C-alpha atoms as one frame of an Amber mdcrd trajectory, in Angstrom:
protein
  29.275 -27.831   4.745  31.522 -29.722   2.361  30.811 -29.607  -1.349  32.093
 -32.326  -3.662  31.993 -32.073  -7.444  32.918 -35.037  -9.623  34.118 -34.834
 -13.198  35.819 -36.978 -15.792  33.149 -39.535 -16.496  32.302 -40.619 -19.994
  31.980 -43.519 -22.388  34.880 -45.785 -23.278  35.476 -49.134 -24.894  36.381
 -52.135 -22.791  40.069 -52.019 -21.963  40.149 -48.253 -22.006  40.885 -45.788
 -19.239  39.278 -42.860 -17.488  40.413 -40.566 -14.713  37.743 -39.230 -12.419
  38.300 -36.107 -10.370  36.523 -34.830  -7.292  37.049 -31.255  -6.174  36.273
 -30.493  -2.548  35.468 -27.196  -0.912  34.164 -25.970   2.416  36.699 -27.753
   4.601  40.441 -28.104   4.973  41.083 -30.929   2.553  43.601 -32.709   4.766
  40.849 -33.042   7.387  38.984 -35.388   5.042  39.372 -39.031   4.266  38.057
 -39.562   0.753  36.376 -42.381  -1.075  34.764 -43.458  -4.301  31.574 -45.463
  -4.607  29.599 -46.583  -7.617  26.049 -47.582  -8.364  25.150 -49.642 -11.399
  21.608 -49.938 -12.732  19.422 -52.038 -10.445  22.260 -52.533  -7.986  23.111
 -51.074  -4.617  25.753 -48.432  -4.208  29.053 -50.166  -3.536  32.431 -49.163
  -2.202  35.242 -48.840  -4.736  38.247 -47.163  -3.131  39.290 -45.009  -0.194
  42.281 -42.903   0.728  43.377 -41.470   4.041  43.964 -37.814   4.804  47.541
 -37.756   3.517  47.305 -40.173   0.605  49.677 -42.599   2.273  47.103 -45.333
   2.771  44.556 -46.701   0.322  42.030 -49.500   0.153  40.207 -51.053  -2.800
  37.344 -53.366  -3.460  38.643 -56.668  -4.821  37.291 -56.032  -8.308  39.272
 -52.786  -8.555  42.621 -54.025  -7.293  45.312 -53.840  -9.927  43.157 -51.724
 -12.241  42.096 -48.651 -10.270  44.247 -46.177  -8.384  42.943 -43.613  -5.941
  45.142 -40.623  -5.225  44.865 -37.114  -3.881  46.503 -33.752  -4.297  45.963
 -31.838  -1.088  47.334 -28.664  -2.646  44.517 -28.807  -5.200  41.799 -30.085
  -2.844  41.180 -32.900  -5.286  40.924 -36.667  -5.155  41.294 -38.812  -8.270
  40.313 -42.254  -9.411  42.423 -43.545 -12.268  40.581 -46.431 -13.896  42.475
 -48.667 -16.302  41.515 -51.863 -18.104  37.877 -50.942 -17.792  35.257 -53.633
 -18.100  31.563 -53.406 -18.963  30.758 -54.353 -15.372  32.440 -51.109 -14.269
  29.559 -49.194 -15.831  27.929 -47.157 -13.085  27.434 -43.729 -11.659  30.546
 -42.977  -9.629  30.209 -40.932  -6.464  32.850 -39.095  -4.509  32.497 -39.132
  -0.732  34.263 -37.481   2.196  34.626 -38.285   5.868  35.604 -35.581   8.342
  38.422 -37.089  10.423  39.501 -33.971  12.319  37.720 -34.953  15.532  38.557
 -38.651  15.454  40.954 -40.259  17.898  42.160 -42.379  14.995  42.475 -39.900
  12.159  44.488 -42.069   9.821  42.032 -44.519   8.289  40.252 -45.423   5.081
  36.484 -45.669   5.573  34.850 -48.399   3.500  31.125 -48.273   4.180  28.509
 -45.770   3.121  27.482 -44.852   6.640  31.038 -43.808   7.515  30.953 -40.912
   5.067  29.596 -37.470   5.845  29.429 -35.830   2.422  28.612 -36.941  -1.105
  28.947 -35.577  -4.591  26.333 -35.650  -7.329  27.954 -38.467  -9.262  29.451
 -38.849 -12.712  28.438 -41.467 -15.262  30.951 -44.040 -16.468  29.894 -46.268
 -19.339  32.090 -49.083 -20.634  31.019 -50.801 -23.832  32.137 -54.206 -25.031
């Protein structure tokens, strides 16, 4: 079983920045593709960003491009989401997710849908005020 623990959420003014962290345990970290999702009040959980096993490939939702950066440190078993130029519409609970890619024929990919992920964290609240 993989455990994911998010941290780094908080409240910021519009235009500010936050860096979310997600620490993984229970699996070799390089066997996991990682992603971030978010769920705003009265909205469905949506994809934000994904990163492949090595960190060499990333993918972002359009609204995050140019503002958010997903990265990983495999030595620390941690994935990050650097969020800059935050907007009120970024307010949501942010969830870390992991996909086990060890057994896949195509290991090097960035999953983008909820049903592609095997493990989920508890979430961390991000609030952006205007």
